[in-house]
């Protein structure tokens, strides 16, 4: 059967659309079959990334300035900007690749760049905090003092994403997002803030967070490089063993911190529920602050601040709170409650005669 000219045109048109949809024409689906970079190319790129150059230290200094000021100002947007500026992800990904390949030269170069960059960032944060003179710990500082297993999971995923993105030319644009996810620079600035304010808890907690991020990125990044057929398991055996040992040691305090986080949130939930039930007729009652700490006898020490109208909270209400917490948490609880009285005043504009 002979087709008309118009029918043949429509057939050609449909065939072109089909080729375009399946990627056989211009490669719309080519990203599904992208191959990793050659070993020589990736090694050269990471060698350049790990270079301890003037540009590297300048960006580390500036990122430290931005992160420290953002932490002191409690500005999350400013802190995110510091994460993007910081080039610290390059040497760390280089360390992961060096572990997978057994490349000692690259490992020494990347480690030197990483360590010196870290020291520069901490020194910058210490100097700026001393000059500014702010001693109050903002929320952005406090959240980096108590890392948990959740931070470990984020760092592992970020390490895998960074190694995968670096090994593929067309998706390397994802690396700034990886830097934001793993957040390497803010903990360093918090260490400097802790040193400047002579706060051991701040310095130790943020150091734990940074070491968690560092070990996780190196370990998971090395595994991803091995999965993409870079290096061999025999060469990476020692480096992976060290990473696993470090992660195991860090996992203990992270696990304890995660357990305390769960207990604290459960306590907050129960307190919110009971406070609302006991003061259902009052609209101004609220929990201002809550701290939960474990005692040596496995009990809990709960410090609670409640804002409420004057004389609306009695000692009997506190006893009910105490009994409810012990029943729900199934542990002995020492409850300290501070009631902040609320007095309301109202001034109305008099109508003119």
PDB file of N, CA and C in Angstrom, residues 222-266:
ATOM      1  N   UNK A 222      35.785   6.232  50.245  1.00  0.00           N
ATOM      2  CA  UNK A 222      36.686   5.170  49.785  1.00  0.00           C
ATOM      3  C   UNK A 222      35.902   3.955  49.295  1.00  0.00           C
ATOM      4  N   UNK A 223      34.824   3.608  49.993  1.00  0.00           N
ATOM      5  CA  UNK A 223      33.999   2.478  49.558  1.00  0.00           C
ATOM      6  C   UNK A 223      33.363   2.739  48.198  1.00  0.00           C
ATOM      7  N   UNK A 224      32.897   3.963  47.984  1.00  0.00           N
ATOM      8  CA  UNK A 224      32.282   4.299  46.693  1.00  0.00           C
ATOM      9  C   UNK A 224      33.319   4.259  45.583  1.00  0.00           C
ATOM     10  N   UNK A 225      34.510   4.755  45.840  1.00  0.00           N
ATOM     11  CA  UNK A 225      35.571   4.674  44.828  1.00  0.00           C
ATOM     12  C   UNK A 225      35.907   3.216  44.515  1.00  0.00           C
ATOM     13  N   UNK A 226      35.958   2.374  45.527  1.00  0.00           N
ATOM     14  CA  UNK A 226      36.215   0.953  45.292  1.00  0.00           C
ATOM     15  C   UNK A 226      35.090   0.322  44.477  1.00  0.00           C
ATOM     16  N   UNK A 227      33.852   0.715  44.764  1.00  0.00           N
ATOM     17  CA  UNK A 227      32.719   0.168  44.016  1.00  0.00           C
ATOM     18  C   UNK A 227      32.749   0.584  42.553  1.00  0.00           C
ATOM     19  N   UNK A 228      33.389   1.714  42.265  1.00  0.00           N
ATOM     20  CA  UNK A 228      33.510   2.173  40.876  1.00  0.00           C
ATOM     21  C   UNK A 228      34.801   1.686  40.220  1.00  0.00           C
ATOM     22  N   UNK A 229      35.428   0.699  40.859  1.00  0.00           N
ATOM     23  CA  UNK A 229      36.606   0.021  40.315  1.00  0.00           C
ATOM     24  C   UNK A 229      37.844   0.909  40.288  1.00  0.00           C
ATOM     25  N   UNK A 230      37.930   1.805  41.267  1.00  0.00           N
ATOM     26  CA  UNK A 230      39.172   2.545  41.496  1.00  0.00           C
ATOM     27  C   UNK A 230      39.943   1.827  42.601  1.00  0.00           C
ATOM     28  N   UNK A 231      41.176   1.472  42.331  1.00  0.00           N
ATOM     29  CA  UNK A 231      41.978   0.811  43.347  1.00  0.00           C
ATOM     30  C   UNK A 231      41.532  -0.622  43.590  1.00  0.00           C
ATOM     31  N   UNK A 232      41.936  -1.154  44.735  1.00  0.00           N
ATOM     32  CA  UNK A 232      41.598  -2.533  45.089  1.00  0.00           C
ATOM     33  C   UNK A 232      41.435  -2.638  46.595  1.00  0.00           C
ATOM     34  N   UNK A 233      40.736  -3.672  47.016  1.00  0.00           N
ATOM     35  CA  UNK A 233      40.489  -3.871  48.435  1.00  0.00           C
ATOM     36  C   UNK A 233      41.778  -4.174  49.196  1.00  0.00           C
ATOM     37  N   UNK A 234      42.723  -4.829  48.548  1.00  0.00           N
ATOM     38  CA  UNK A 234      43.998  -5.131  49.206  1.00  0.00           C
ATOM     39  C   UNK A 234      44.756  -3.852  49.557  1.00  0.00           C
ATOM     40  N   UNK A 235      44.777  -2.906  48.611  1.00  0.00           N
ATOM     41  CA  UNK A 235      45.479  -1.649  48.868  1.00  0.00           C
ATOM     42  C   UNK A 235      44.761  -0.801  49.919  1.00  0.00           C
ATOM     43  N   UNK A 236      43.434  -0.875  49.915  1.00  0.00           N
ATOM     44  CA  UNK A 236      42.654  -0.020  50.814  1.00  0.00           C
ATOM     45  C   UNK A 236      42.421  -0.645  52.178  1.00  0.00           C
ATOM     46  N   UNK A 237      42.925  -1.831  52.404  1.00  0.00           N
ATOM     47  CA  UNK A 237      42.605  -2.574  53.621  1.00  0.00           C
ATOM     48  C   UNK A 237      43.018  -1.825  54.883  1.00  0.00           C
ATOM     49  N   UNK A 238      44.236  -1.312  54.924  1.00  0.00           N
ATOM     50  CA  UNK A 238      44.719  -0.623  56.122  1.00  0.00           C
ATOM     51  C   UNK A 238      43.941   0.671  56.373  1.00  0.00           C
ATOM     52  N   UNK A 239      43.750   1.442  55.310  1.00  0.00           N
ATOM     53  CA  UNK A 239      43.023   2.698  55.471  1.00  0.00           C
ATOM     54  C   UNK A 239      41.591   2.482  55.927  1.00  0.00           C
ATOM     55  N   UNK A 240      40.918   1.488  55.364  1.00  0.00           N
ATOM     56  CA  UNK A 240      39.548   1.194  55.774  1.00  0.00           C
ATOM     57  C   UNK A 240      39.495   0.699  57.215  1.00  0.00           C
ATOM     58  N   UNK A 241      40.494  -0.083  57.613  1.00  0.00           N
ATOM     59  CA  UNK A 241      40.524  -0.587  58.989  1.00  0.00           C
ATOM     60  C   UNK A 241      40.658   0.559  59.984  1.00  0.00           C
ATOM     61  N   UNK A 242      41.515   1.526  59.666  1.00  0.00           N
ATOM     62  CA  UNK A 242      41.670   2.693  60.545  1.00  0.00           C
ATOM     63  C   UNK A 242      40.371   3.487  60.613  1.00  0.00           C
ATOM     64  N   UNK A 243      39.712   3.670  59.464  1.00  0.00           N
ATOM     65  CA  UNK A 243      38.451   4.414  59.435  1.00  0.00           C
ATOM     66  C   UNK A 243      37.379   3.721  60.261  1.00  0.00           C
ATOM     67  N   UNK A 244      37.288   2.404  60.131  1.00  0.00           N
ATOM     68  CA  UNK A 244      36.296   1.650  60.905  1.00  0.00           C
ATOM     69  C   UNK A 244      36.578   1.762  62.398  1.00  0.00           C
ATOM     70  N   UNK A 245      37.848   1.694  62.787  1.00  0.00           N
ATOM     71  CA  UNK A 245      38.215   1.814  64.199  1.00  0.00           C
ATOM     72  C   UNK A 245      37.825   3.183  64.750  1.00  0.00           C
ATOM     73  N   UNK A 246      38.116   4.235  63.975  1.00  0.00           N
ATOM     74  CA  UNK A 246      37.772   5.590  64.418  1.00  0.00           C
ATOM     75  C   UNK A 246      36.260   5.745  64.542  1.00  0.00           C
ATOM     76  N   UNK A 247      35.521   5.248  63.548  1.00  0.00           N
ATOM     77  CA  UNK A 247      34.062   5.353  63.596  1.00  0.00           C
ATOM     78  C   UNK A 247      33.487   4.565  64.768  1.00  0.00           C
ATOM     79  N   UNK A 248      34.087   3.420  65.075  1.00  0.00           N
ATOM     80  CA  UNK A 248      33.611   2.633  66.216  1.00  0.00           C
ATOM     81  C   UNK A 248      33.833   3.376  67.527  1.00  0.00           C
ATOM     82  N   UNK A 249      34.990   4.019  67.664  1.00  0.00           N
ATOM     83  CA  UNK A 249      35.266   4.789  68.878  1.00  0.00           C
ATOM     84  C   UNK A 249      34.337   5.993  68.993  1.00  0.00           C
ATOM     85  N   UNK A 250      34.081   6.649  67.861  1.00  0.00           N
ATOM     86  CA  UNK A 250      33.185   7.803  67.875  1.00  0.00           C
ATOM     87  C   UNK A 250      31.737   7.391  68.075  1.00  0.00           C
ATOM     88  N   UNK A 251      31.413   6.167  67.689  1.00  0.00           N
ATOM     89  CA  UNK A 251      30.031   5.718  67.790  1.00  0.00           C
ATOM     90  C   UNK A 251      29.524   5.626  69.217  1.00  0.00           C
ATOM     91  N   UNK A 252      30.421   5.387  70.181  1.00  0.00           N
ATOM     92  CA  UNK A 252      29.995   5.283  71.581  1.00  0.00           C
ATOM     93  C   UNK A 252      29.423   6.598  72.111  1.00  0.00           C
ATOM     94  N   UNK A 253      30.178   7.710  72.068  1.00  0.00           N
ATOM     95  CA  UNK A 253      29.574   8.965  72.546  1.00  0.00           C
ATOM     96  C   UNK A 253      28.411   9.425  71.684  1.00  0.00           C
ATOM     97  N   UNK A 254      28.457   9.136  70.385  1.00  0.00           N
ATOM     98  CA  UNK A 254      27.333   9.509  69.523  1.00  0.00           C
ATOM     99  C   UNK A 254      26.075   8.739  69.909  1.00  0.00           C
ATOM    100  N   UNK A 255      26.251   7.463  70.253  1.00  0.00           N
ATOM    101  CA  UNK A 255      25.103   6.666  70.676  1.00  0.00           C
ATOM    102  C   UNK A 255      24.511   7.162  71.980  1.00  0.00           C
ATOM    103  N   UNK A 256      25.375   7.504  72.943  1.00  0.00           N
ATOM    104  CA  UNK A 256      24.883   8.054  74.208  1.00  0.00           C
ATOM    105  C   UNK A 256      24.150   9.376  73.983  1.00  0.00           C
ATOM    106  N   UNK A 257      24.708  10.210  73.125  1.00  0.00           N
ATOM    107  CA  UNK A 257      24.080  11.492  72.834  1.00  0.00           C
ATOM    108  C   UNK A 257      22.735  11.300  72.142  1.00  0.00           C
ATOM    109  N   UNK A 258      22.663  10.323  71.245  1.00  0.00           N
ATOM    110  CA  UNK A 258      21.397  10.044  70.562  1.00  0.00           C
ATOM    111  C   UNK A 258      20.352   9.532  71.555  1.00  0.00           C
ATOM    112  N   UNK A 259      20.782   8.685  72.485  1.00  0.00           N
ATOM    113  CA  UNK A 259      19.859   8.194  73.509  1.00  0.00           C
ATOM    114  C   UNK A 259      19.328   9.342  74.362  1.00  0.00           C
ATOM    115  N   UNK A 260      20.208  10.262  74.743  1.00  0.00           N
ATOM    116  CA  UNK A 260      19.765  11.412  75.527  1.00  0.00           C
ATOM    117  C   UNK A 260      18.809  12.287  74.726  1.00  0.00           C
ATOM    118  N   UNK A 261      19.059  12.406  73.422  1.00  0.00           N
ATOM    119  CA  UNK A 261      18.162  13.189  72.575  1.00  0.00           C
ATOM    120  C   UNK A 261      16.767  12.579  72.545  1.00  0.00           C
ATOM    121  N   UNK A 262      16.702  11.255  72.407  1.00  0.00           N
ATOM    122  CA  UNK A 262      15.402  10.580  72.385  1.00  0.00           C
ATOM    123  C   UNK A 262      14.671  10.776  73.708  1.00  0.00           C
ATOM    124  N   UNK A 263      15.395  10.604  74.822  1.00  0.00           N
ATOM    125  CA  UNK A 263      14.780  10.778  76.138  1.00  0.00           C
ATOM    126  C   UNK A 263      14.308  12.211  76.322  1.00  0.00           C
ATOM    127  N   UNK A 264      15.117  13.162  75.887  1.00  0.00           N
ATOM    128  CA  UNK A 264      14.749  14.569  76.041  1.00  0.00           C
ATOM    129  C   UNK A 264      13.489  14.908  75.247  1.00  0.00           C
ATOM    130  N   UNK A 265      13.404  14.400  74.022  1.00  0.00           N
ATOM    131  CA  UNK A 265      12.229  14.689  73.202  1.00  0.00           C
ATOM    132  C   UNK A 265      10.988  13.987  73.748  1.00  0.00           C
ATOM    133  N   UNK A 266      11.150  12.773  74.262  1.00  0.00           N
ATOM    134  CA  UNK A 266      10.011  12.095  74.888  1.00  0.00           C
ATOM    135  C   UNK A 266       9.540  12.867  76.113  1.00  0.00           C
TER     136      UNK A 266
END
